């Protein structure tokens, strides 16, 4: 099975790496909206094409993994390319998933392709765990915590503040809240009780540090509802200690069973990721395999992780999975 | 959708309880190999029939959940009843799953039914998590730990020892081994390093306690490969503190990504269950819903949890799942 990548940022590079770890999959090419000559994949000799030329390469790959942003790119690109080929994306604007699904489904059905949207870890693996856990324990409560990890959106917000040269923001789940959830006490938790935010800021020379700190902590939507800590550091410190993209989180469901609901249960799924984009890429590649399998069966239309039989993610056949993995 | 139960032990009672928590499912009847008059379901008025009369009730339920033991009952019962109706079982003898699958698949295909075997939490939810994690992180290592929980087989082994009146055995994961695995150091762990065993034994009056303890600790297969602790207690203490059936465990996969495998990741799934049979029953009922959905689509043959699209476990439709759960 042959993969093509559209968009060579952190996620596209992650897919490039992930394909190398899957023997049954090869990476055919990268498409870009930039000047192809300006894109240098780590894989020696890998072709890079202008995405405007994609139609002349459709016979050279099986599934296109679209590695663009959710804000404006994916709503336009995924339906557009689902008309031409089988596609996978990581669309993560939760509130707009239904309309994105509908647009992609129309495009994929009319052209006879399979598309899979909103793939990654949240939405993605976390969604799957919420669904399984809720189906098994119908009476209970589900909690999702994120972190400890770098939030790109919050880091961007810090960097837009006057006097800030660079910065990184970490989202951190509150340990005592996690413990309360795991105890099965079904706590009602406010935004402030679930997560804290920690900022590492490189100020411009002569900047008003007190004002920067105040501006961060009072920023509506991003920080004002959280307990936020601000550290001022040097550019060298930022580079040395905060250049990675770690992330992770927890999905916990607690629920009760028994004729009189006398027993309690805790289901927990958690991730600790050194590299958010590389892990997301691993999920995308496994689901690209599933998309290709669905396409080979003659299926068409848009799907999500909820619609894919787990066996389709594996290169192993059913007999081997039952023998060694069940 | 209407469920029938075959076998009214702990698991059958768990299914009885679980159905009450699923509004779209009703419990039609219980089948038993005992004298039906001797079986008293907690649900008032629930019919109990001799399983030899099952053929006269086939129109009164949609899916039969077979709540029998894996050693001798399920290998005979699941193929037998898959010839008559759609069935779900919790067959958990890992080594014999392929032959059980083949027998059930033949029966279900020839008669046009859907069967799902080896459903529960291990095999079942743990298997799913092993499969997802291995597909996402192809280069890494997967660890399964069980407990803290009551092992029925080990408790039975204790009770067979002369001088033992009653007893319970707990399997306990070694915390330092769990921590080593979570650290990503990929430790090679022996049987002894992964789990300890703790026994609570009620001796007969005048029994030789030292001999009982020695017999337990040296018992091959069951205890000799483990660090085992033996506590002698009274019948009242056993009843007061050890009459439950708690269990649980951990599936942890650690793996590396990146062009030169420079990043590490940890995926963990863990369960803490007050009642092993009731939780297993919750899994069985959710997958019975999926079996009925597969059957309604005209599918046939034997399946495992690997073959079921997760959305089929939920009473909610695709649009609602995408809107609120993705």
Tab-separated table of N, CA and C in Angstrom, chain A residues 38 64 92 99 113 184 213 225 243 270 295 297:
chain	number	residue	atom	x	y	z
A	38	UNK	N	11.576	24.143	-2.387
A	38	UNK	CA	11.890	24.651	-1.042
A	38	UNK	C	11.624	23.606	0.039
A	64	UNK	N	-4.161	9.317	0.439
A	64	UNK	CA	-3.537	10.617	0.704
A	64	UNK	C	-3.787	11.004	2.163
A	92	UNK	N	-9.648	18.541	13.910
A	92	UNK	CA	-9.859	18.458	15.360
A	92	UNK	C	-10.669	19.604	15.951
A	99	UNK	N	-20.446	19.157	10.209
A	99	UNK	CA	-20.490	19.768	8.871
A	99	UNK	C	-19.309	19.308	8.012
A	113	UNK	N	-14.966	7.165	-3.354
A	113	UNK	CA	-13.778	7.036	-2.509
A	113	UNK	C	-14.143	6.829	-1.046
A	184	UNK	N	-13.767	7.299	42.148
A	184	UNK	CA	-15.155	6.951	41.865
A	184	UNK	C	-16.153	7.868	42.545
A	213	UNK	N	3.203	39.372	32.507
A	213	UNK	CA	2.605	38.337	33.363
A	213	UNK	C	1.125	38.604	33.587
A	225	UNK	N	-9.454	31.614	33.167
A	225	UNK	CA	-10.190	30.609	33.936
A	225	UNK	C	-9.281	29.575	34.599
A	243	UNK	N	11.963	22.841	23.575
A	243	UNK	CA	11.798	22.819	22.123
A	243	UNK	C	11.018	21.586	21.654
A	270	UNK	N	-4.609	6.253	29.311
A	270	UNK	CA	-3.766	7.440	29.340
A	270	UNK	C	-2.586	7.331	28.394
A	295	UNK	N	-11.629	0.525	1.131
A	295	UNK	CA	-11.727	0.856	-0.299
A	295	UNK	C	-11.615	-0.403	-1.144
A	297	UNK	N	-12.578	-3.257	-0.413
A	297	UNK	CA	-13.834	-4.014	-0.310
A	297	UNK	C	-14.971	-3.358	-1.093
